Coordinates of C-alpha atoms (C1' of nucleotides) in Angstrom, one line a residue:
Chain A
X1 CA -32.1 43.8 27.5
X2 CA -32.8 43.2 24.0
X3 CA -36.7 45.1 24.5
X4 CA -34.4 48.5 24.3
X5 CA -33.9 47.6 20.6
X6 CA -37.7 48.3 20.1
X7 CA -38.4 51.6 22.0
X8 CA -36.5 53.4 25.1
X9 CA -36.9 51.9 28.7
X10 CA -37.3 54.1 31.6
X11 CA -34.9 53.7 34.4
X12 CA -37.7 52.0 36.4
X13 CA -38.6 49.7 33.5
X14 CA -35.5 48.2 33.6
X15 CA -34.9 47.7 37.5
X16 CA -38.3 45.8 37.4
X17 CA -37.6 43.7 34.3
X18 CA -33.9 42.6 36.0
X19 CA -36.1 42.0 39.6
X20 CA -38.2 39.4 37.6
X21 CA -35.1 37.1 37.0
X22 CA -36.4 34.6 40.3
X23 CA -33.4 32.0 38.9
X24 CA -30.8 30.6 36.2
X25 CA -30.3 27.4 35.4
X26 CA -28.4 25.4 33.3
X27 CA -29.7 22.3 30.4
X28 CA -27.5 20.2 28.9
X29 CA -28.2 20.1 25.0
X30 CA -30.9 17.8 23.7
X31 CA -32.8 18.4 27.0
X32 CA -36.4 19.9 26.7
X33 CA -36.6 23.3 28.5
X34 CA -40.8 23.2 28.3
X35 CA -42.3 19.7 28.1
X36 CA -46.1 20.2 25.5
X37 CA -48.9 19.8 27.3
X38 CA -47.4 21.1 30.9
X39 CA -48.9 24.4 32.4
X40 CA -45.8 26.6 33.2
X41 CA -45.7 28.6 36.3
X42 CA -42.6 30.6 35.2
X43 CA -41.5 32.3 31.7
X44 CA -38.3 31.2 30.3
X45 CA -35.5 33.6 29.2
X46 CA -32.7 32.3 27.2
X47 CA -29.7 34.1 28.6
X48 CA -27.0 31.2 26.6
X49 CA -27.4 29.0 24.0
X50 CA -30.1 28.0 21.1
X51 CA -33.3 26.8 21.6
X52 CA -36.2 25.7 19.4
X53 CA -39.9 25.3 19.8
X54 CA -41.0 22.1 17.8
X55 CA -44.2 19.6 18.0
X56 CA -44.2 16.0 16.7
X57 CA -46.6 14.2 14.3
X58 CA -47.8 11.1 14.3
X59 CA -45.5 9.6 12.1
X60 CA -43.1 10.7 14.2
X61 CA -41.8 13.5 11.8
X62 CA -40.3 16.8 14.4
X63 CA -41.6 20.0 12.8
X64 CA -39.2 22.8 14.2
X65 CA -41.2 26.4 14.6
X66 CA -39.2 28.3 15.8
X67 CA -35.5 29.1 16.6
X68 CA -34.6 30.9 19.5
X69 CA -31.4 33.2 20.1
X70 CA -29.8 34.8 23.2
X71 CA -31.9 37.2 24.4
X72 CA -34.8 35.7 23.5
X73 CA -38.1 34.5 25.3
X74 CA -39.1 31.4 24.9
X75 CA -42.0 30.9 26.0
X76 CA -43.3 34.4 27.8
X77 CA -46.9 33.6 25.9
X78 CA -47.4 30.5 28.0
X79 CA -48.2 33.5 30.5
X80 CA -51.5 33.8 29.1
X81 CA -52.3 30.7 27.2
X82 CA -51.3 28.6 30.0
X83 CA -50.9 24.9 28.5
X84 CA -48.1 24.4 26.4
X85 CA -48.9 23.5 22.8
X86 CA -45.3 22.6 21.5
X87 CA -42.3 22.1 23.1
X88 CA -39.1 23.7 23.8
X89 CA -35.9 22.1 23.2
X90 CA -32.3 22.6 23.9
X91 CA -30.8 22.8 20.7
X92 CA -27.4 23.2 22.8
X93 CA -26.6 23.6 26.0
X94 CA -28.5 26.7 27.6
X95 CA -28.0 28.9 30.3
X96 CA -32.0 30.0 31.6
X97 CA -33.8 32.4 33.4
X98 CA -36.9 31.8 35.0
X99 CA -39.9 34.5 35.4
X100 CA -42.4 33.6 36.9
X101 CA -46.1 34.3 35.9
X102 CA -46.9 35.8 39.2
X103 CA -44.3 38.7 38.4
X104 CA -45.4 38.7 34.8
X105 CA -49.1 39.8 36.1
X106 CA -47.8 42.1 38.7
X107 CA -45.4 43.7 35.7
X108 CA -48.7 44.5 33.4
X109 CA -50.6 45.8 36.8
X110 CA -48.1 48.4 36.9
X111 CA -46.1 49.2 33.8
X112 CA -48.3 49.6 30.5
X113 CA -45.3 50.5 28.2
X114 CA -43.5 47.6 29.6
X115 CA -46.5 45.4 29.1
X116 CA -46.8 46.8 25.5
X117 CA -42.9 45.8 24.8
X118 CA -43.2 42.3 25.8
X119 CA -46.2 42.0 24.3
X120 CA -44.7 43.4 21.2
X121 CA -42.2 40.5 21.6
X122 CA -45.1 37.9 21.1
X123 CA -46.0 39.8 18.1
X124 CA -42.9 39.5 16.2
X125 CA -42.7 36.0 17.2
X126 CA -45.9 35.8 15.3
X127 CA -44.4 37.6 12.2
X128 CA -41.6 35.5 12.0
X129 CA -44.2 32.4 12.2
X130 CA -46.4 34.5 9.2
X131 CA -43.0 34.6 7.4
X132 CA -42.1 31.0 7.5
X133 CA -45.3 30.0 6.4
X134 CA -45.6 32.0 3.7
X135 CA -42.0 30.6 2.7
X136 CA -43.1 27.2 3.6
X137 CA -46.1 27.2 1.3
X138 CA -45.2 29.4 -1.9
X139 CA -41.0 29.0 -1.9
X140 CA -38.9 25.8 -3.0
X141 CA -36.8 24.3 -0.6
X142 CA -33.7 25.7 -2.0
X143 CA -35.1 29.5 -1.8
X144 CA -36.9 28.3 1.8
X145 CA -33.4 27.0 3.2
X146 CA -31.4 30.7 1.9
X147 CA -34.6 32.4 3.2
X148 CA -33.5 30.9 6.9
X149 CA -30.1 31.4 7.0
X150 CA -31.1 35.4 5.9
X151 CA -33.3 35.4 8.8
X152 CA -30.5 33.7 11.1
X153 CA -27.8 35.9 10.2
X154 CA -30.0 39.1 10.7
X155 CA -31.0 38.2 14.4
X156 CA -27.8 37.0 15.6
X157 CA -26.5 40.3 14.3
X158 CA -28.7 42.3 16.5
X159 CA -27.1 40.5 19.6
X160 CA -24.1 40.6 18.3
X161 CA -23.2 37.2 17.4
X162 CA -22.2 37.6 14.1
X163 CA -18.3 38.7 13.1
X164 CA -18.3 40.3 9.7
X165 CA -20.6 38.1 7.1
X166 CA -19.6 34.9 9.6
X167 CA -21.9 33.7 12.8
X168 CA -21.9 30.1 14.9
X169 CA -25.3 28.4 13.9
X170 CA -24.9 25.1 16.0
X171 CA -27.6 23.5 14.1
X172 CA -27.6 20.0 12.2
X173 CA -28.2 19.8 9.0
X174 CA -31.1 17.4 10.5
X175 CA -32.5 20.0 12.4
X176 CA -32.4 22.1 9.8
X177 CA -34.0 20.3 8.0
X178 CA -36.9 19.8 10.9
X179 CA -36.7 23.8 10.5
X180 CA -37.9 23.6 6.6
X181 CA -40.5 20.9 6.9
X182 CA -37.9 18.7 4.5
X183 CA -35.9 15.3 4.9
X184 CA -32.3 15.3 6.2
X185 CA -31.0 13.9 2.9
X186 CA -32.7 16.7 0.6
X187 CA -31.7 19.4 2.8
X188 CA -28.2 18.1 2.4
X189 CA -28.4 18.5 -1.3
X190 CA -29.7 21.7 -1.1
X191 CA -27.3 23.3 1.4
X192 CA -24.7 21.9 -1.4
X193 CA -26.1 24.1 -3.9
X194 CA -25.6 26.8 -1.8
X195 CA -22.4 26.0 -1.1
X196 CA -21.0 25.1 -4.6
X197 CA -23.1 28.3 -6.6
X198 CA -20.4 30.1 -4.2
X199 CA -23.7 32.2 -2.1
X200 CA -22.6 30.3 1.2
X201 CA -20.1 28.4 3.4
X202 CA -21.0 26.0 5.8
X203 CA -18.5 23.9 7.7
X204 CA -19.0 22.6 11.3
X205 CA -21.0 24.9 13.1
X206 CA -19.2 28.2 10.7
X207 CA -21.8 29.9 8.4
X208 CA -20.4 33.0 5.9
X209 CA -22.7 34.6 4.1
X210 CA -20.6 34.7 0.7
X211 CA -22.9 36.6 -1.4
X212 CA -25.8 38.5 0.7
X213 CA -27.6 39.9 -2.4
X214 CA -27.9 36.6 -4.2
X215 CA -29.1 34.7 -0.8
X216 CA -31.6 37.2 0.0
X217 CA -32.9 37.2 -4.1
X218 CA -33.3 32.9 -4.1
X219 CA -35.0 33.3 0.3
X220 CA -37.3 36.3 -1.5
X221 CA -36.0 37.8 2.1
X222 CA -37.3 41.4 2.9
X223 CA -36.5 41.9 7.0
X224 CA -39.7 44.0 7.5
X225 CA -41.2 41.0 9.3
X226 CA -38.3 40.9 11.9
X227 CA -39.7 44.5 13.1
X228 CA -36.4 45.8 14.2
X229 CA -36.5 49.4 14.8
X230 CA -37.2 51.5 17.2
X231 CA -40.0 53.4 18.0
X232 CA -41.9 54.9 20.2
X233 CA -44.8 51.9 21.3
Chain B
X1 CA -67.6 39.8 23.0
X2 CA -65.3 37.2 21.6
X3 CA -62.9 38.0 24.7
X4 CA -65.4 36.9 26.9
X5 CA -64.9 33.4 26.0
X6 CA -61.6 33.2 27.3
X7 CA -62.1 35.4 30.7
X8 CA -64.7 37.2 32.7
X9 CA -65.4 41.0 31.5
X10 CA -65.8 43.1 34.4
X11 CA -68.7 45.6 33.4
X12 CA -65.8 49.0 33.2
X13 CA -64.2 46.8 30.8
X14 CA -67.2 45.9 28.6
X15 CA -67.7 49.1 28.2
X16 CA -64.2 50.7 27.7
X17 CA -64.7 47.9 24.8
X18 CA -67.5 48.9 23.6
X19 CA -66.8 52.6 23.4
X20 CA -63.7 51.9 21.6
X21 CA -65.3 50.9 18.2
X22 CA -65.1 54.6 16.3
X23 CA -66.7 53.7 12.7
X24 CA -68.2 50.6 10.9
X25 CA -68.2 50.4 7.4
X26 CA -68.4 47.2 4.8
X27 CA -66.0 46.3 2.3
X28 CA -67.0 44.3 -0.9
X29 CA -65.4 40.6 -1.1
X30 CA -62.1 41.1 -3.0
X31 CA -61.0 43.9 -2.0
X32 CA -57.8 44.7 0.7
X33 CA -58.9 45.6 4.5
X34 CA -55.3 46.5 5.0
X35 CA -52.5 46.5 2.8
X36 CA -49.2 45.4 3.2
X37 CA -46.5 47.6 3.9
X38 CA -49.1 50.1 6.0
X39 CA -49.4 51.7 8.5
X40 CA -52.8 52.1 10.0
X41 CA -53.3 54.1 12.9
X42 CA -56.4 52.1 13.5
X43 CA -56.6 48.2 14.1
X44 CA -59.9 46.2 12.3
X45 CA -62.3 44.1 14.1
X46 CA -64.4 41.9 12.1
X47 CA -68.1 41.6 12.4
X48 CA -69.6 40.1 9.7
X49 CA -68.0 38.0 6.7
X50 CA -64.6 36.3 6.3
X51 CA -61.4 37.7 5.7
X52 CA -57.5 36.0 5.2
X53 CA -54.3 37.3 6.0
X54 CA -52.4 36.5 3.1
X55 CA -48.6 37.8 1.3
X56 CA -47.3 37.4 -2.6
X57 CA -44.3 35.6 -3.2
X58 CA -42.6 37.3 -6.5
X59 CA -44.0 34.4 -8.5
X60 CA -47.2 35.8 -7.4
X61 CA -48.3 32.5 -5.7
X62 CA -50.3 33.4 -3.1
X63 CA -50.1 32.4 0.6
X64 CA -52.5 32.8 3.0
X65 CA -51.5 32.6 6.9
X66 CA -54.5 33.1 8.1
X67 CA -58.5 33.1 8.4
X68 CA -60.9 35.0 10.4
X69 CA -64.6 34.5 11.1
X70 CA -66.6 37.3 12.5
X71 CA -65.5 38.4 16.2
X72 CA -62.2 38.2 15.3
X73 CA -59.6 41.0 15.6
X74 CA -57.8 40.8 12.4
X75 CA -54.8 43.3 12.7
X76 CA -54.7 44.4 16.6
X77 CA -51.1 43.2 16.4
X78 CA -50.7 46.6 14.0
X79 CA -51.5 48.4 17.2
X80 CA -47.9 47.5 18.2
X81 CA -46.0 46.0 15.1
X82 CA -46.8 49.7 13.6
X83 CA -45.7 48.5 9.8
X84 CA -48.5 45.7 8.1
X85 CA -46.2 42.7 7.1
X86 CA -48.7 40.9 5.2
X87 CA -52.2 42.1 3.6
X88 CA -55.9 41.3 4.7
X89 CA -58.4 40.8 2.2
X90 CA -62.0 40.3 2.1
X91 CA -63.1 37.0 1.5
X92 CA -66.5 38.3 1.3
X93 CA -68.5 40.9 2.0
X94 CA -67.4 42.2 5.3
X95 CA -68.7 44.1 8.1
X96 CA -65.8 46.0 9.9
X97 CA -65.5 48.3 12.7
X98 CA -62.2 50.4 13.3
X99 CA -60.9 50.6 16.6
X100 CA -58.3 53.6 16.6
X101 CA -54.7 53.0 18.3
X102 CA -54.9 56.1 20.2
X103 CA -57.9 54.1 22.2
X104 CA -56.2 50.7 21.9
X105 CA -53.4 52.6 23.5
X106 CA -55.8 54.3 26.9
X107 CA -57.3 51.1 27.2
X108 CA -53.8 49.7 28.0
X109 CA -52.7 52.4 30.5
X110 CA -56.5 51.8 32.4
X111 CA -57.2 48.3 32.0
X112 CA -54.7 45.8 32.6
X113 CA -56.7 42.8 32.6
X114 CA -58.0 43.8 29.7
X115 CA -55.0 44.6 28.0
X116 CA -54.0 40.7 29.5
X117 CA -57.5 39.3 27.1
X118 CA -56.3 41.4 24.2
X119 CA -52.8 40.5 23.8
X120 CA -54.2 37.0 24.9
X121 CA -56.1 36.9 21.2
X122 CA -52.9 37.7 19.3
X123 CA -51.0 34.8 21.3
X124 CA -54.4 32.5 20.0
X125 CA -53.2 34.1 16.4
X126 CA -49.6 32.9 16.8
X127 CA -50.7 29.4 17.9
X128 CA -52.6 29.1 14.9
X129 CA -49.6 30.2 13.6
X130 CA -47.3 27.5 14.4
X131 CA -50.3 24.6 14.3
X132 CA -50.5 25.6 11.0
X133 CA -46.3 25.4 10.3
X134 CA -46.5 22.0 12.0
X135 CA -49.2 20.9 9.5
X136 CA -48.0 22.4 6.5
X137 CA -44.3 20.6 7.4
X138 CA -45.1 17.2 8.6
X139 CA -48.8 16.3 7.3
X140 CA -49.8 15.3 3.5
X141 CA -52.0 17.4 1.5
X142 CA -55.1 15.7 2.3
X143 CA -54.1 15.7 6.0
X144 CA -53.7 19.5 5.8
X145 CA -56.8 19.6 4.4
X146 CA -58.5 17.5 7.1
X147 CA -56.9 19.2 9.5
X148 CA -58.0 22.8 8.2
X149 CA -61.5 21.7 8.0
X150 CA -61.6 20.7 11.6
X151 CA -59.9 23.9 12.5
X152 CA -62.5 26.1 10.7
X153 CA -65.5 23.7 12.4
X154 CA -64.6 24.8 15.8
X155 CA -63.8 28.1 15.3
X156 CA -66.8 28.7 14.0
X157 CA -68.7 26.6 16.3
X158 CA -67.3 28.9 19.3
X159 CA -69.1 31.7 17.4
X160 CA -72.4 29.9 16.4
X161 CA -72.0 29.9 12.7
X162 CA -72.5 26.0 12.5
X163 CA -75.5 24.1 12.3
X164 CA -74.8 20.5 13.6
X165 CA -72.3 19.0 11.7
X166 CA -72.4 21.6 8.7
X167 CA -71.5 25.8 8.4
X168 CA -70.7 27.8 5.3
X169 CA -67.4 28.2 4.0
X170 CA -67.4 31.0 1.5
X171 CA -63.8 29.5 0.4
X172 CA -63.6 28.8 -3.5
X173 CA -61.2 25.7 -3.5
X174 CA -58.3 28.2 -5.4
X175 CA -58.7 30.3 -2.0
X176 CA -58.5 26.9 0.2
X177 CA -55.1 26.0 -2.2
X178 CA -53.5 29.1 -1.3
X179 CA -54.0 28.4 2.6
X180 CA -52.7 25.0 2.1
X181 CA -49.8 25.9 0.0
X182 CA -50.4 23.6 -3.1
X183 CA -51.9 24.2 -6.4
X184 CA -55.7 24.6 -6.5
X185 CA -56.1 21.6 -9.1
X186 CA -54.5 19.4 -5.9
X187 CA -56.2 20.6 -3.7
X188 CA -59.5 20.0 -6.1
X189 CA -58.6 16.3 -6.2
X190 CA -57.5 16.3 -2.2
X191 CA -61.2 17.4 -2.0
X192 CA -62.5 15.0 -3.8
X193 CA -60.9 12.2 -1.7
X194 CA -62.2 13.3 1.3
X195 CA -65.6 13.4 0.0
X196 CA -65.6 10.2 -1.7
X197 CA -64.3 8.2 1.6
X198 CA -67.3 10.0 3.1
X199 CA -65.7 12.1 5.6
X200 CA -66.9 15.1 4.5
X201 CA -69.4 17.3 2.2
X202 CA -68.7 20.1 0.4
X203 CA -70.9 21.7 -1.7
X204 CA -70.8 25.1 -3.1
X205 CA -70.5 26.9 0.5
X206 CA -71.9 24.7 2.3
X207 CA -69.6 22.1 4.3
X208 CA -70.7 19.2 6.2
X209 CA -68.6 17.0 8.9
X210 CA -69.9 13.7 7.9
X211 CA -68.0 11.5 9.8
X212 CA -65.3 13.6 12.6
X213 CA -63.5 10.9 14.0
X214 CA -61.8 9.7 10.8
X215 CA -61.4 13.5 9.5
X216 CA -59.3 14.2 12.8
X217 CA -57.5 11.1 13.2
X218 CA -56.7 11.9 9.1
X219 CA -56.1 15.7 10.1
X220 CA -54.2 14.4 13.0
X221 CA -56.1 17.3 14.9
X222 CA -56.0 17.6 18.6
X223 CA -57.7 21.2 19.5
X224 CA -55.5 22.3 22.4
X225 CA -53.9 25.1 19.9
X226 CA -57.1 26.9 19.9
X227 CA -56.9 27.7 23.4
X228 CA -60.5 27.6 24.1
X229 CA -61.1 27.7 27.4
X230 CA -62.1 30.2 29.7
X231 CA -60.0 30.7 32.8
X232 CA -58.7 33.5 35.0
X233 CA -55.9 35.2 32.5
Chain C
dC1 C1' -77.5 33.0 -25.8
dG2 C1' -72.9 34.2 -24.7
dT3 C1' -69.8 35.0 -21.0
dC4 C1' -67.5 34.2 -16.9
dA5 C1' -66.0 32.2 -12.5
dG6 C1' -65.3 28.1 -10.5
dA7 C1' -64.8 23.0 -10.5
dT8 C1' -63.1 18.9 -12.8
dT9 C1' -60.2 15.8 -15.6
dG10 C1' -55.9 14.0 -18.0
dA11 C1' -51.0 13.6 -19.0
dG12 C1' -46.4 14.4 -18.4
dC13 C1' -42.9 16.2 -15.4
dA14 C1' -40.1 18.0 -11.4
dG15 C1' -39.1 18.1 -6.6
dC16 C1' -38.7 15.7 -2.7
dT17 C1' -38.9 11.2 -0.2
dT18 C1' -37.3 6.8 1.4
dC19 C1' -34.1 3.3 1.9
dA20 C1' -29.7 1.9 2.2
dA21 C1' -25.0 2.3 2.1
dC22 C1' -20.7 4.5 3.1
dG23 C1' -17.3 8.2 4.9
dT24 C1' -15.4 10.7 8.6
dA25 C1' -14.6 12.6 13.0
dT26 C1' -15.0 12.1 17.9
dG27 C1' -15.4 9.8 21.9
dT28 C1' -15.0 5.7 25.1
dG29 C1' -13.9 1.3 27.3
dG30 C1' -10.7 -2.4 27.7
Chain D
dC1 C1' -3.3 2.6 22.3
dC2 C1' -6.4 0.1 19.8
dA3 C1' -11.3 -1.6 18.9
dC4 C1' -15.6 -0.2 18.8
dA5 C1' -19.6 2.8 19.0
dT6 C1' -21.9 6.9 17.8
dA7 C1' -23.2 11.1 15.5
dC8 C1' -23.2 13.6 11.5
dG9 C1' -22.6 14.3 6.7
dT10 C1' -22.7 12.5 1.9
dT11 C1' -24.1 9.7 -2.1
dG12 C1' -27.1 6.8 -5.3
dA13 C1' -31.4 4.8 -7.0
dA14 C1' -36.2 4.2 -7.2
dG15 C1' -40.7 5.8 -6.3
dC16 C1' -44.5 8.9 -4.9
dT17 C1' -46.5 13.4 -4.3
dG18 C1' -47.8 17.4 -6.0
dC19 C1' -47.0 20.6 -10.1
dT20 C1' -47.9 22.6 -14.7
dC21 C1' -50.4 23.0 -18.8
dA22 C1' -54.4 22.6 -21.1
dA23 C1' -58.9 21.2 -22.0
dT24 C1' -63.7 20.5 -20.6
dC25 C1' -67.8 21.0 -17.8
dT26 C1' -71.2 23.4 -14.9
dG27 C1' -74.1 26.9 -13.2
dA28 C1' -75.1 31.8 -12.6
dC29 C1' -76.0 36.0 -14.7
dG30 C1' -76.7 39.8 -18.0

DNA sequence: CGTCAGATTGAGCAGCTTCAACGTATGTGG
DNA sequence: CCACATACGTTGAAGCTGCTCAATCTGACG
């Protein structure tokens, strides 16, 4: 379990956390996991596959918040704010576990450091959503965009799903884009730049990190917001 | 209690709550509540002024993720994220009170619906969060703008700081830029639009909702991410 | 009366958008 | 096995949004 990267679980911890897994399932890509607006009864855990939590404007325009990894859970804070206010998509196809809310409550009745841990799992969800903002706002696309694939190759690494300075990133250039807030045709001009200044390789869904130091210099990237150390909580 | 707006207190808890609060002190406008890169050993709950959550990109353009009214908790999530990620500042004069992690920490082994309402506020936090992602990605300026100004409406509203249609906003417009992500002479001539089509008024602090319906439908704005609504958590 | 913070205005420029077209690989039905 | 459809990436051109720089204005305050 990917909590055991923050601080140590007791042998009990971890029977209880497997016990919560009511079921798995399986969604075919492009398939919304969590519909906006629905009131969950279960938590989702993405065992497989990339997910994304995004919301739509008016115009139409898909405004991607949040990329999710194996290991990751989706949408544990619909626990306690009950309605949905974004959506969760398949970004490919996605093997899922289900918790259900009832087992959530029963978890924090009994097991405070456990409570603590997935609560501290909301939290850095909330850093990462401090991060992308301030990225958003103060950061050209081109330094937004190298900010991203930073943060991308640093959490796949933790589950190890990264070989050497290469990882899978089964994302479109279009959803990408929806990532950075930017149109499909600019973030194809700026992942060109990348390319040809010789900082990255891109091809199908094949990302190499080419030159870490000068990626991380044009994203501004400092990892203290992905919180990954262990320590006592 | 602010918490008591989402969930019933039982009495225990009000008091555990209560007792909690180990010093108060004020801070002049300007100056830091927390820095970045810190680690407090005791998390900040705000009881009188305004205060943002903001980081430095190395061009020194300021971004802020985040503002709190009075009631608000603005760094609990330090309680478990241990290292500050982003500073607080005073946007005025503020009234704090610390609450020490040591007693954040007791409260959590005692009072698990409690500790459900606390970590409930941070999950309120990171749906601001990603409202505010959606925004900044998919809306115009002036619709960020709107949007912001409805947002700062009801939260204040939910704490009694409006008066009808108008409350005080002790933003300068330089401050309301750096939330927005754009320069302040934009967001000086965003202002001005949204005054002269007579949706709103803003002068010196004092902001009035002149007509809602257009602001919202401008702002796009649909309150759901506020989550406020009291139910059992 | 001078100073200072904040608001306002103008002008020129850069980044990003939209629209539209085209290339290429993959899959599918006849 | 070919014809066609579809998804994704790439390119060009024109236009708008928001930026920077720089000046001016206003009111508060010592």
């Amino acid at each position: 379990m990917k909590l055991e990267l923050l601080d140590d679980l007791s042998e009990a911890e971890r029977r209880a956390l497997e016990n919560a897994i009511a079921h798995v399932r399986d969604v075919p890509a492009g398939e919304d996991l969590v519909a906006i607006g629905s009131r969950p009864t279960d938590s989702t855990l993405l065992l497989e596959g990339f997910a994304g939590r995004y919301k739509l404007t008016l115009a139409g325009k898909r405004q991607i918040t949040a990329v999710h990894v194996p290991g990751d859970f989706v949408d544990l804070h619909s626990f306690l704010l009950k309605t949905m206010d974004h959506a969760v998509l398949a970004l490919t196809a996605c093997r899922i576990a289900g918790v259900p809310h009832t087992t959530l409550r029963k978890l924090t009745e009994e097991y405070p450091h456990l409570t603590r841990l997935l609560w501290l799992s909301t939290l850095i969800d909330g850093a990462a959503h401090r991060e992308w903002l301030v990225v958003m706002g103060g950061l050209s696309a081109i330094g937004h965009a190298a900010h991203l694939i930073c943060e991308f190759f640093l959490r796949l690494q933790t589950v190890g799903l990264t070989d050497g300075a290469s990882f899978a990133l089964p994302l479109t250039q279009a959803e990408f884009a929806d990532c950075l807030g930017i149109s499909a045709v600019h973030a194809n001009r700026i992942l060109q730049e990348l390319r040809s200044s010789g900082m990255i390789d891109w091809q199908d869904d094949q990302v190499t990190i080419k030159d870490w130091d000068r990626l991380a210099a044009v994203g501004e990237f400092d990892a203290t917001y992905l919180h990954m150390r262990k320590e006592p909580r």
